[in-house]
Coordinates of C-alpha atoms in Angstrom, one line a residue:
X1 CA -167.5 -73.7 61.7
X2 CA -163.7 -73.8 61.5
X3 CA -162.0 -72.1 58.5
X4 CA -159.2 -73.7 56.6
X5 CA -155.7 -73.1 57.9
X6 CA -154.5 -72.9 54.3
X7 CA -153.5 -69.2 53.9
X8 CA -154.7 -69.0 50.3
X9 CA -158.0 -70.7 51.0
X10 CA -158.6 -68.4 53.9
X11 CA -158.1 -65.2 52.0
X12 CA -159.8 -66.4 48.9
X13 CA -162.9 -67.4 50.9
X14 CA -163.1 -64.0 52.5
X15 CA -162.7 -62.1 49.3
X16 CA -165.9 -63.7 48.0
X17 CA -167.9 -63.4 51.2
X18 CA -170.8 -61.1 51.5
X19 CA -170.5 -57.9 53.6
X20 CA -173.0 -59.4 56.1
X21 CA -171.0 -62.6 56.4
X22 CA -169.2 -61.8 59.7
X23 CA -165.9 -63.4 60.6
X24 CA -166.0 -63.8 64.4
X25 CA -162.5 -64.6 65.5
X26 CA -159.0 -64.3 64.0
X27 CA -156.2 -66.1 66.0
X28 CA -152.6 -65.0 65.3
X29 CA -150.3 -67.7 66.7
X30 CA -147.8 -70.4 65.8
X31 CA -148.5 -72.2 69.1
X32 CA -150.6 -75.2 68.0
X33 CA -151.6 -76.1 71.6
X34 CA -152.9 -72.5 72.1
X35 CA -154.7 -72.6 68.8
X36 CA -156.3 -76.0 69.6
X37 CA -157.4 -74.7 73.0
X38 CA -159.2 -71.8 71.5
X39 CA -160.8 -74.1 68.9
X40 CA -162.1 -76.4 71.6
X41 CA -163.4 -73.3 73.5
X42 CA -165.2 -71.8 70.5
X43 CA -166.5 -75.1 69.1
X44 CA -168.9 -74.8 66.1
X45 CA -170.8 -71.8 67.4
X46 CA -168.3 -69.2 66.1
X47 CA -166.1 -68.9 63.1
X48 CA -162.4 -69.0 63.8
X49 CA -159.6 -68.1 61.3
X50 CA -156.0 -68.9 61.9
X51 CA -153.2 -66.6 60.7
X52 CA -149.6 -67.8 61.4
X53 CA -147.8 -64.5 60.7
X54 CA -148.3 -60.9 61.6
X55 CA -147.9 -59.6 58.0
X56 CA -151.1 -61.5 56.9
X57 CA -153.3 -60.0 59.6
X58 CA -154.1 -56.8 57.7
X59 CA -155.0 -58.7 54.6
X60 CA -157.4 -60.8 56.5
X61 CA -159.0 -57.9 58.3
X62 CA -159.4 -55.9 55.1
X63 CA -160.9 -58.9 53.3
X64 CA -163.7 -59.6 55.8
X65 CA -165.7 -57.9 58.5
X66 CA -163.5 -59.2 61.3
X67 CA -164.4 -58.1 64.7
X68 CA -162.1 -59.9 67.1
X69 CA -158.3 -60.5 67.0
X70 CA -156.7 -63.0 69.4
X71 CA -153.0 -62.2 69.4
X72 CA -150.3 -64.5 70.8
X73 CA -147.4 -62.0 71.6
X74 CA -144.8 -64.7 70.9
X75 CA -145.8 -64.6 67.2
X76 CA -145.1 -60.9 66.7
X77 CA -141.5 -60.2 65.8
X78 CA -141.7 -56.5 66.4
X79 CA -142.6 -54.8 69.7
X80 CA -146.2 -56.0 70.5
X81 CA -147.3 -52.6 71.6
X82 CA -146.2 -51.0 68.3
X83 CA -148.0 -53.7 66.3
X84 CA -151.2 -53.5 68.3
X85 CA -151.2 -49.7 68.1
X86 CA -150.8 -49.9 64.3
X87 CA -153.7 -52.4 64.0
X88 CA -156.0 -50.3 66.2
X89 CA -155.2 -47.2 64.2
X90 CA -156.2 -49.0 61.0
X91 CA -159.2 -50.8 62.6
X92 CA -160.4 -48.8 65.6
X93 CA -163.4 -51.0 66.2
X94 CA -161.4 -54.2 66.4
X95 CA -161.7 -56.0 69.7
X96 CA -158.1 -57.1 70.6
X97 CA -157.5 -60.0 73.0
X98 CA -153.8 -60.7 73.8
X99 CA -152.2 -63.8 75.2
X100 CA -148.8 -64.2 76.8
X101 CA -146.9 -64.4 80.1
X102 CA -146.6 -62.1 83.1
X103 CA -143.8 -60.1 81.6
X104 CA -145.8 -59.4 78.4
X105 CA -148.7 -58.3 80.5
X106 CA -146.5 -55.9 82.4
X107 CA -145.1 -54.4 79.2
X108 CA -148.6 -53.9 77.8
X109 CA -150.2 -52.6 81.0
X110 CA -150.7 -49.1 79.5
X111 CA -152.7 -50.5 76.5
X112 CA -154.7 -52.8 78.7
X113 CA -155.7 -50.0 81.1
X114 CA -156.5 -47.7 78.2
X115 CA -158.8 -50.2 76.7
X116 CA -156.8 -50.6 73.5
X117 CA -156.3 -54.3 74.6
X118 CA -159.7 -55.6 75.7
X119 CA -158.5 -58.6 77.6
X120 CA -155.1 -60.3 78.4
X121 CA -154.9 -64.1 78.8
X122 CA -152.1 -65.8 80.7
X123 CA -150.7 -68.9 79.0
X124 CA -151.1 -71.8 79.4
X125 CA -154.9 -71.8 79.7
X126 CA -157.8 -74.3 79.7
X127 CA -160.6 -74.4 77.2
X128 CA -162.9 -73.2 79.9
X129 CA -161.0 -70.1 80.5
X130 CA -160.5 -69.6 76.8
X131 CA -164.3 -69.8 76.4
X132 CA -164.8 -67.1 79.0
X133 CA -162.5 -64.7 77.2
X134 CA -164.0 -65.5 73.8
X135 CA -167.5 -65.0 75.0
X136 CA -166.5 -61.7 76.6
X137 CA -164.9 -60.5 73.4
X138 CA -168.0 -61.5 71.3
X139 CA -170.2 -59.6 73.7
X140 CA -168.0 -56.5 73.5
X141 CA -168.1 -56.7 69.7
X142 CA -171.8 -57.2 69.6
X143 CA -172.3 -54.1 71.9
X144 CA -170.1 -52.0 69.6
X145 CA -172.2 -53.1 66.6
X146 CA -175.4 -52.1 68.4
X147 CA -174.0 -48.7 69.2
X148 CA -173.0 -48.2 65.6
X149 CA -176.4 -49.4 64.3
X150 CA -178.2 -46.9 66.4
X151 CA -175.8 -44.0 65.8
X152 CA -176.5 -41.4 62.9
X153 CA -175.2 -42.5 59.5
X154 CA -171.9 -41.0 58.6
X155 CA -169.7 -41.5 55.5
X156 CA -166.8 -43.2 57.3
X157 CA -167.3 -46.9 58.0
X158 CA -165.3 -46.9 61.3
X159 CA -166.4 -44.5 64.1
X160 CA -163.7 -43.0 66.3
X161 CA -163.8 -43.9 70.0
X162 CA -166.0 -41.5 72.0
X163 CA -163.1 -40.9 74.4
X164 CA -160.9 -39.8 71.4
X165 CA -163.6 -37.4 70.3
X166 CA -163.9 -36.0 73.7
X167 CA -160.2 -35.6 74.1
X168 CA -159.9 -34.0 70.7
X169 CA -162.6 -31.5 71.3
X170 CA -161.3 -30.5 74.7
X171 CA -157.7 -30.3 73.3
X172 CA -159.0 -27.9 70.7
X173 CA -160.6 -25.7 73.4
X174 CA -157.3 -25.8 75.3
X175 CA -155.4 -24.7 72.2
X176 CA -157.7 -21.8 71.7
X177 CA -157.4 -20.8 75.4
X178 CA -153.6 -21.0 75.3
X179 CA -153.5 -19.0 72.0
X180 CA -155.6 -16.3 73.6
X181 CA -153.3 -16.1 76.6
X182 CA -150.1 -16.0 74.5
X183 CA -151.4 -13.1 72.3
X184 CA -151.5 -10.7 75.3
X185 CA -148.7 -8.1 75.3
X186 CA -147.2 -6.9 78.6
X187 CA -146.4 -3.2 79.3
X188 CA -145.2 -1.5 82.5
X189 CA -148.8 -0.9 83.5
X190 CA -149.8 -4.5 83.0
X191 CA -151.3 -6.5 80.0
X192 CA -152.1 -4.5 76.9
X193 CA -154.9 -6.2 74.9
X194 CA -154.2 -6.7 71.3
X195 CA -156.9 -7.3 68.7
X196 CA -156.8 -11.1 69.4
X197 CA -157.3 -10.6 73.2
X198 CA -160.2 -8.2 72.6
X199 CA -161.9 -10.9 70.5
X200 CA -161.0 -13.9 72.8
X201 CA -162.6 -13.8 76.2
X202 CA -160.9 -15.0 79.4
X203 CA -160.7 -18.8 79.7
X204 CA -163.8 -20.1 81.5
X205 CA -163.2 -22.2 84.6
X206 CA -165.2 -25.1 83.2
X207 CA -163.0 -25.2 80.1
X208 CA -159.9 -25.5 82.3
X209 CA -161.5 -28.2 84.3
X210 CA -162.5 -30.2 81.3
X211 CA -159.1 -29.8 79.8
X212 CA -157.5 -31.2 83.0
X213 CA -160.0 -34.1 83.0
X214 CA -159.3 -34.9 79.3
X215 CA -155.5 -34.9 80.0
X216 CA -155.9 -37.2 82.9
X217 CA -158.1 -39.6 80.8
X218 CA -155.6 -39.5 78.0
X219 CA -152.8 -40.4 80.5
X220 CA -155.1 -43.2 81.9
X221 CA -155.1 -41.6 85.4
X222 CA -158.6 -42.9 86.1
X223 CA -158.6 -42.8 89.9
X224 CA -155.1 -41.8 91.0
X225 CA -153.6 -39.5 92.1
X226 CA -156.1 -37.8 94.4
X227 CA -157.3 -34.4 93.0
X228 CA -155.8 -35.0 89.5
X229 CA -157.6 -38.0 88.1
X230 CA -160.2 -38.3 85.4
X231 CA -163.0 -39.5 87.7
X232 CA -162.8 -36.7 90.3
X233 CA -162.3 -34.0 87.7
X234 CA -165.3 -35.1 85.6
X235 CA -167.5 -35.5 88.7
X236 CA -166.6 -31.9 89.7
X237 CA -167.6 -30.7 86.2
X238 CA -170.8 -32.7 86.4
X239 CA -171.6 -31.2 89.8
X240 CA -171.2 -27.7 88.2
X241 CA -173.1 -28.6 85.1
X242 CA -175.3 -31.8 85.5
X243 CA -176.4 -31.8 81.9
X244 CA -173.0 -31.1 80.4
X245 CA -172.4 -33.6 77.5
X246 CA -168.6 -33.6 77.7
X247 CA -168.6 -34.5 81.4
X248 CA -171.2 -37.3 80.9
X249 CA -169.2 -38.7 78.0
X250 CA -166.0 -38.6 80.0
X251 CA -167.6 -40.3 83.0
X252 CA -168.9 -43.0 80.6
X253 CA -165.4 -43.6 79.3
X254 CA -164.0 -43.8 82.8
X255 CA -166.7 -46.3 83.7
X256 CA -166.0 -48.5 80.6
X257 CA -162.3 -48.6 81.4
X258 CA -162.9 -49.5 85.1
X259 CA -165.3 -52.2 84.2
X260 CA -162.9 -53.7 81.7
X261 CA -160.3 -53.7 84.4
X262 CA -162.8 -55.5 86.7
X263 CA -163.5 -58.1 84.1
X264 CA -159.9 -58.8 83.5
X265 CA -159.3 -59.1 87.3
X266 CA -162.2 -61.6 87.7
X267 CA -161.0 -63.7 84.8
X268 CA -157.6 -63.9 86.6
X269 CA -159.3 -64.4 90.0
X270 CA -158.0 -61.2 91.5
X271 CA -161.3 -60.6 93.3
X272 CA -160.3 -57.7 95.6
X273 CA -159.0 -55.8 92.6
X274 CA -162.2 -56.5 90.7
X275 CA -164.4 -55.4 93.6
X276 CA -162.5 -52.1 93.9
X277 CA -162.9 -51.4 90.2
X278 CA -166.6 -52.1 90.2
X279 CA -167.2 -49.9 93.3
X280 CA -165.3 -47.0 91.7
X281 CA -167.2 -47.5 88.4
X282 CA -170.5 -47.3 90.3
X283 CA -169.4 -43.9 91.7
X284 CA -168.9 -42.6 88.2
X285 CA -172.6 -42.5 87.3
X286 CA -175.6 -44.7 86.6
X287 CA -175.6 -48.2 88.0
X288 CA -176.3 -49.8 84.6
X289 CA -176.9 -53.5 83.7
X290 CA -173.2 -54.2 83.2
X291 CA -172.3 -53.1 86.7
X292 CA -175.1 -55.3 88.1
X293 CA -174.0 -58.3 86.0
X294 CA -170.4 -58.0 87.1
X295 CA -171.4 -57.6 90.7
X296 CA -173.4 -60.8 90.4
X297 CA -170.4 -62.6 88.8
X298 CA -168.1 -61.3 91.5
X299 CA -170.5 -62.6 94.2
X300 CA -170.6 -66.1 92.7
X301 CA -166.8 -66.2 92.5
X302 CA -166.5 -65.1 96.1
X303 CA -169.0 -67.8 97.1
X304 CA -166.9 -70.4 95.3
X305 CA -163.7 -69.3 96.9
X306 CA -165.4 -69.1 100.3
X307 CA -166.8 -72.6 99.9
X308 CA -163.4 -73.9 99.0
X309 CA -161.9 -72.3 102.0
X310 CA -164.6 -73.5 104.3
X311 CA -164.3 -77.0 103.0
X312 CA -160.6 -76.9 103.6
X313 CA -161.0 -75.7 107.1
X314 CA -163.6 -78.4 107.8
X315 CA -161.2 -81.1 106.4
X316 CA -158.4 -79.8 108.6
X317 CA -160.7 -80.0 111.7
X318 CA -162.3 -83.4 111.1
X319 CA -160.6 -86.7 112.0
X320 CA -158.8 -88.6 109.4
X321 CA -161.5 -91.2 108.9
X322 CA -164.4 -88.8 108.5
X323 CA -164.6 -88.9 104.8
X324 CA -163.2 -85.5 104.0
X325 CA -161.1 -86.7 101.1
X326 CA -163.8 -86.7 98.4
X327 CA -164.6 -82.9 98.7
X328 CA -160.9 -82.3 98.3
X329 CA -160.8 -84.4 95.2
X330 CA -163.8 -82.6 93.9
X331 CA -162.0 -79.3 94.3
X332 CA -158.9 -80.8 92.6
X333 CA -161.0 -81.9 89.6
X334 CA -162.5 -78.4 89.3
X335 CA -159.0 -76.9 89.3
X336 CA -157.8 -79.4 86.7
X337 CA -160.7 -78.4 84.5
X338 CA -159.8 -74.7 85.0
X339 CA -156.1 -75.4 84.2
X340 CA -155.1 -74.4 87.7
X341 CA -152.8 -77.3 88.1
X342 CA -150.1 -75.8 90.3
X343 CA -151.2 -72.2 90.8
X344 CA -152.4 -70.5 93.0
X345 CA -150.2 -72.3 95.5
X346 CA -153.0 -73.0 98.0
X347 CA -155.9 -73.3 95.6
X348 CA -154.6 -75.6 92.9
X349 CA -155.2 -79.2 91.9
X350 CA -151.8 -80.1 93.2
X351 CA -152.5 -78.6 96.6
X352 CA -155.9 -80.4 97.1
X353 CA -154.5 -83.7 95.9
X354 CA -151.6 -83.5 98.3
X355 CA -153.9 -82.6 101.1
X356 CA -156.1 -85.6 100.3
X357 CA -153.1 -87.9 100.4
X358 CA -151.9 -86.4 103.6
X359 CA -155.2 -87.2 105.2
X360 CA -155.5 -90.6 103.7
X361 CA -152.3 -92.0 102.1
X362 CA -154.1 -95.2 101.1
X363 CA -157.1 -93.5 99.3
X364 CA -157.4 -95.2 95.9
X365 CA -159.4 -92.2 94.6
X366 CA -156.7 -89.8 95.7
X367 CA -154.1 -92.0 94.0
X368 CA -156.1 -92.0 90.8
X369 CA -156.5 -88.2 91.0
X370 CA -152.7 -88.0 91.5
X371 CA -152.2 -90.1 88.4
X372 CA -154.5 -87.9 86.4
X373 CA -152.7 -84.8 87.5
X374 CA -149.4 -86.4 86.7
X375 CA -150.5 -87.2 83.2
X376 CA -151.7 -83.6 82.8
X377 CA -148.4 -82.2 84.1
X378 CA -146.3 -84.4 81.9
X379 CA -148.6 -83.5 78.9
X380 CA -148.2 -79.8 79.6
X381 CA -144.5 -80.3 79.9
X382 CA -144.3 -82.2 76.6
X383 CA -146.4 -79.5 74.9
X384 CA -144.2 -76.8 76.3
X385 CA -141.1 -78.7 75.0
X386 CA -142.7 -78.9 71.6
X387 CA -143.3 -75.2 71.7
X388 CA -139.8 -74.7 73.0
X389 CA -141.2 -72.9 76.0
X390 CA -138.5 -74.4 78.2
X391 CA -139.2 -72.3 81.2
X392 CA -142.8 -73.5 81.5
X393 CA -141.7 -77.1 80.7
X394 CA -139.2 -77.0 83.6
X395 CA -141.9 -75.7 85.9
X396 CA -144.3 -78.5 85.0
X397 CA -141.7 -81.1 85.5
X398 CA -140.6 -79.6 88.8
X399 CA -144.2 -79.8 90.0
X400 CA -144.5 -83.4 88.8
X401 CA -141.5 -84.5 90.9
X402 CA -142.5 -86.5 93.9
X403 CA -146.0 -87.5 92.6
X404 CA -144.9 -89.5 89.5
X405 CA -142.4 -92.3 88.8
X406 CA -138.8 -91.1 88.6
X407 CA -138.5 -92.9 85.2
X408 CA -141.2 -90.6 83.8
X409 CA -139.5 -87.5 85.1
X410 CA -136.1 -88.6 83.8
X411 CA -137.5 -89.4 80.4
X412 CA -139.2 -86.0 80.2
X413 CA -136.1 -84.2 81.4
X414 CA -134.1 -86.1 78.8
X415 CA -136.5 -84.8 76.1
X416 CA -136.2 -81.3 77.6
X417 CA -132.4 -81.5 77.5
X418 CA -132.4 -82.8 73.9
X419 CA -134.9 -80.1 72.8
X420 CA -132.8 -77.4 74.5
X421 CA -129.6 -78.7 72.8
X422 CA -131.3 -78.9 69.4
X423 CA -132.7 -75.3 69.9
X424 CA -129.3 -74.1 70.9
X425 CA -127.7 -75.8 67.9
X426 CA -130.3 -74.3 65.5
X427 CA -129.8 -70.9 67.1
X428 CA -126.0 -71.1 66.6
X429 CA -126.4 -72.3 63.1
X430 CA -128.8 -69.4 62.4
X431 CA -126.2 -66.9 63.8
X432 CA -123.6 -68.4 61.4
X433 CA -126.1 -68.2 58.5
X434 CA -126.9 -64.6 59.3
X435 CA -123.3 -63.7 59.3
X436 CA -122.7 -65.3 55.9
X437 CA -125.7 -63.4 54.5
X438 CA -124.5 -60.1 55.8
X439 CA -121.0 -60.7 54.3
X440 CA -122.7 -61.2 50.9
X441 CA -124.7 -58.0 51.4
X442 CA -121.4 -56.2 52.4
X443 CA -123.0 -55.3 55.8
X444 CA -119.7 -56.0 57.6
X445 CA -120.0 -53.8 60.7
X446 CA -123.3 -51.9 60.3
X447 CA -126.0 -51.8 61.5
X448 CA -124.5 -52.5 64.9
X449 CA -127.1 -55.2 65.8
X450 CA -127.5 -56.7 62.3
X451 CA -124.1 -57.1 60.7
X452 CA -121.6 -59.9 60.0
X453 CA -119.5 -58.7 62.9
X454 CA -122.4 -58.7 65.4
X455 CA -123.5 -62.2 64.5
X456 CA -120.0 -63.7 64.6
X457 CA -119.1 -62.0 67.9
X458 CA -122.4 -63.2 69.4
X459 CA -121.7 -66.7 68.2
X460 CA -118.2 -66.5 69.7
X461 CA -119.5 -65.5 73.0
X462 CA -122.0 -68.4 73.0
X463 CA -119.9 -71.1 71.5
X464 CA -116.2 -70.2 71.0
X465 CA -115.4 -73.6 69.5
X466 CA -118.3 -73.7 67.1
X467 CA -117.4 -75.4 63.8
X468 CA -117.4 -72.8 61.0
X469 CA -116.7 -69.8 63.3
X470 CA -113.0 -69.6 62.5
X471 CA -113.6 -69.8 58.7
X472 CA -116.4 -67.1 58.9
X473 CA -114.2 -64.9 61.0
X474 CA -111.4 -65.3 58.5
X475 CA -113.7 -64.3 55.7
X476 CA -114.8 -61.2 57.5
X477 CA -111.2 -60.2 58.4
X478 CA -110.2 -60.5 54.7
X479 CA -113.0 -58.2 53.7
X480 CA -112.2 -55.7 56.4
X481 CA -108.5 -55.5 55.3
X482 CA -109.6 -55.2 51.7
X483 CA -111.7 -52.2 52.7
X484 CA -108.7 -50.7 54.5
X485 CA -106.5 -51.1 51.4
X486 CA -109.0 -49.4 49.2
X487 CA -109.4 -46.5 51.7
X488 CA -105.6 -46.2 51.8
X489 CA -105.4 -46.0 48.0
X490 CA -108.0 -43.2 48.1
X491 CA -105.9 -41.4 50.8
X492 CA -108.8 -41.8 53.2
X493 CA -106.4 -42.5 56.1
X494 CA -108.8 -42.3 59.0
X495 CA -111.2 -44.7 57.2
X496 CA -108.3 -47.1 56.6
X497 CA -107.3 -47.0 60.2
X498 CA -110.9 -47.8 61.3
X499 CA -111.2 -50.8 59.0
X500 CA -107.9 -52.1 60.3
X501 CA -109.0 -51.6 63.9
X502 CA -112.2 -53.6 63.1
X503 CA -110.1 -56.4 61.8
X504 CA -107.9 -56.4 64.9
X505 CA -111.0 -56.3 67.1
X506 CA -112.3 -59.6 65.8
X507 CA -108.8 -61.2 66.3
X508 CA -107.8 -61.2 62.6
X509 CA -104.2 -61.0 61.4
X510 CA -102.6 -61.8 58.1
X511 CA -99.5 -60.7 56.0
X512 CA -101.8 -58.4 54.0
X513 CA -103.1 -56.7 57.2
X514 CA -99.5 -56.1 58.3
X515 CA -98.7 -54.7 54.9
X516 CA -101.6 -52.3 54.9
X517 CA -100.7 -51.2 58.4
X518 CA -97.1 -50.5 57.3
X519 CA -98.2 -48.6 54.3
X520 CA -100.7 -46.6 56.4
X521 CA -98.0 -45.7 58.9
X522 CA -95.7 -44.6 56.1
X523 CA -98.4 -42.5 54.5
X524 CA -99.4 -40.9 57.8
X525 CA -95.7 -40.2 58.6
X526 CA -95.3 -38.6 55.2
X527 CA -98.5 -36.6 55.6
X528 CA -97.2 -35.3 59.0
X529 CA -93.8 -34.5 57.4
X530 CA -95.4 -32.6 54.6
X531 CA -97.7 -30.7 57.0
X532 CA -94.7 -29.4 59.1
X533 CA -93.5 -26.6 56.9
X534 CA -91.1 -23.9 58.1
X535 CA -90.1 -20.6 56.4
X536 CA -87.0 -20.7 54.3
X537 CA -85.8 -17.6 56.0
X538 CA -85.4 -19.6 59.2
X539 CA -82.8 -21.9 57.5
X540 CA -79.1 -21.2 56.8
X541 CA -78.6 -20.9 53.1
X542 CA -75.1 -22.0 51.9
X543 CA -75.5 -21.8 48.1
X544 CA -78.0 -20.2 45.8
X545 CA -78.5 -19.9 42.0
X546 CA -80.3 -16.9 40.5
X547 CA -83.3 -17.9 38.4
X548 CA -83.2 -17.1 34.6
X549 CA -85.8 -14.5 33.7
X550 CA -88.0 -16.0 31.0
X551 CA -87.3 -14.3 27.7
X552 CA -91.0 -14.1 26.7
X553 CA -91.9 -12.5 30.1
X554 CA -89.1 -10.1 29.8
X555 CA -90.2 -9.0 26.3
X556 CA -93.8 -8.7 27.5
X557 CA -92.6 -6.7 30.6
X558 CA -94.3 -9.1 33.0
X559 CA -93.3 -9.3 36.6
X560 CA -94.5 -11.8 39.3
X561 CA -93.6 -14.3 42.0
X562 CA -93.6 -18.0 42.7
X563 CA -94.1 -19.7 46.1
X564 CA -92.4 -23.1 46.4
X565 CA -92.4 -25.9 48.9
X566 CA -89.3 -28.0 49.1
X567 CA -87.4 -30.5 51.3
X568 CA -84.0 -29.8 52.8
X569 CA -82.5 -33.3 52.9
X570 CA -80.2 -34.6 55.6
X571 CA -77.3 -33.5 53.5
X572 CA -78.7 -30.0 53.1
X573 CA -79.6 -30.5 49.4
X574 CA -82.9 -29.3 48.0
X575 CA -85.3 -31.9 46.6
X576 CA -89.0 -32.6 46.1
X577 CA -89.7 -29.0 44.9
X578 CA -93.4 -28.3 44.4
X579 CA -95.2 -25.1 43.4
X580 CA -97.5 -23.9 46.1
X581 CA -98.7 -20.7 44.4
X582 CA -97.8 -18.4 41.6
X583 CA -98.8 -15.0 40.2
X584 CA -99.3 -14.9 37.3
X585 CA -99.6 -18.7 36.8
X586 CA -97.8 -20.5 34.0
X587 CA -95.0 -17.9 33.6
X588 CA -92.2 -18.2 36.2
X589 CA -92.7 -21.6 37.7
X590 CA -90.1 -23.6 35.7
X591 CA -87.5 -20.9 36.1
X592 CA -88.0 -20.8 39.9
X593 CA -88.1 -24.6 40.3
X594 CA -84.9 -25.0 38.2
X595 CA -83.0 -22.4 40.3
X596 CA -84.2 -23.6 43.7
X597 CA -83.3 -27.3 42.9
X598 CA -79.6 -26.1 42.8
X599 CA -79.6 -24.5 46.2
X600 CA -78.0 -25.9 49.3
X601 CA -78.7 -25.3 53.0
X602 CA -77.0 -26.1 56.2
X603 CA -78.3 -29.5 57.4
X604 CA -80.9 -29.3 60.2
X605 CA -79.8 -31.0 63.4
X606 CA -82.0 -32.5 66.1
X607 CA -80.2 -34.2 69.0
X608 CA -77.0 -33.8 66.9
X609 CA -78.5 -35.9 64.1
X610 CA -79.4 -34.5 60.6
X611 CA -83.1 -34.5 59.8
X612 CA -85.0 -33.7 56.6
X613 CA -87.3 -30.7 56.8
X614 CA -90.0 -29.2 54.6
X615 CA -89.8 -25.5 53.9
X616 CA -91.4 -22.8 51.8
X617 CA -90.0 -19.8 49.9
X618 CA -91.3 -17.1 47.7
X619 CA -89.1 -16.0 44.7
X620 CA -90.0 -12.7 43.0
X621 CA -89.3 -11.9 39.4
X622 CA -88.5 -8.2 38.6
X623 CA -87.7 -6.8 35.2
X624 CA -84.0 -6.1 34.3
X625 CA -82.9 -2.8 35.8
X626 CA -83.8 -4.2 39.2
X627 CA -82.2 -7.2 40.9
X628 CA -84.0 -10.4 41.0
X629 CA -84.9 -10.7 44.7
X630 CA -85.7 -13.7 46.7
X631 CA -87.7 -13.4 49.9
X632 CA -88.3 -16.1 52.4
X633 CA -91.7 -16.2 53.9

């Protein structure tokens, strides 16, 4: 039966299902063609649930006893390997089948080899190939359930993978061994045993061997490199201890991973790779039924390929009128049914039909086959265009050139061009929308790859003349300059400079930005001037006025000092007097400031031109009977 695609209906149905009511397959995709292909493959024999977004997968898995997840990597916004690892941590018994292109397979190679991903499907695919993958996943899930049913009852619903148990146990042994080694002390005469080393015995050789084997298995070094792979290390341990449970469990895990690798290779028709994996798995232990089954399947696939090659050789050797076209068309029909329309290059429907037409250009049957293939290629191209998979669409159309009417190709190419233009326009509009949203959120320049600046610069690189770009850039520039003005008012000069640099970086300029720049330069210049303070004793004093000793301080017999900063103007006059320090505070400051403001210095010349200079002086106050002294610092 097929479940409803309505999200609410799906989850509601599952919430009321019985525990024994097993949901067979969950397909996470937004690709309607891919989804329909899987539906056609599954038919009414299995339940199939469709989930269009990754955030709903966990809800669905928690709601029902889901055993199989079919994941289209194009649907996952985050890194697929991260998403798959998270799902497997939450549902360790879940059988995960992933679909995508060659690049996705390469990026997920580690998870495929480790068995985290049970199978990888190349898109596009035929219902026949989809059925093979679905049946394999169902068998895998059924085998897991049988193992769980025969295992001793435990409290947890989900059992950890036996490989994980093995690795954990051996890792624990390794930790104990390393701890015992570390707790030795060394003296001039050699190791001195502590209490810990007297209790912990030397590390057994078998423990080291198992630790190495577990490490190799964890790193998925199944058969390479020589001498440091899981298979060889576990076989060595088994030779030493034939009944050792850890070695037997490790070899079983190696065999499972090798056979999974073989099944994947056969589904993709990489027969030599499959054969090598099966032979290696056989060396790991008992030749069980699964190895025999896969060996039989491999033999059948080899026979089919051999028959196809023999037929092709025969056709090449026979004269043109010997009736060798029908077998070629039979092979072409088989390849069409298997969705091998253009690949592999010399074993595809396109190849066999071209061979048939080469042998007999007037064959009506070959022409009909060519028409059928043309329709399939154009259909695949249209489907890829609808999915906005433009790379595959171009490949299908390129293959169709020369075997279909030019008008059909031109119409399809026009659709492809229009779809690309529409997709580009939508992408550019989305960039502009993202920039506007980030402006509202005040995310002007951070994060680096998700800010208003990032989206506007990306839009500018893709479409410099895009309508709305200038206005949005103007809005961002105004906000950046406003940030600079605020930082300037708060005397955060470095921040103000950075905001102005950001505005300049996007090409923004305005009277306000010029004003802020001028005010910032003035503030920085003043800050630099105030920071350059010389001792008053280094200056030439022309006129001074003695400070008046405060009457109250005199009566109280209080003495002290005041340290003052001041500016010697271009004329030599003293101005901008400020108290730097005083002891005691609040007693002599006014008297010192009043006196210093009346002093006069010789103007300071630089390049024969008078310049203002900041200086510092300390004036001391001593009770009458002693002179009031002034000391420059």
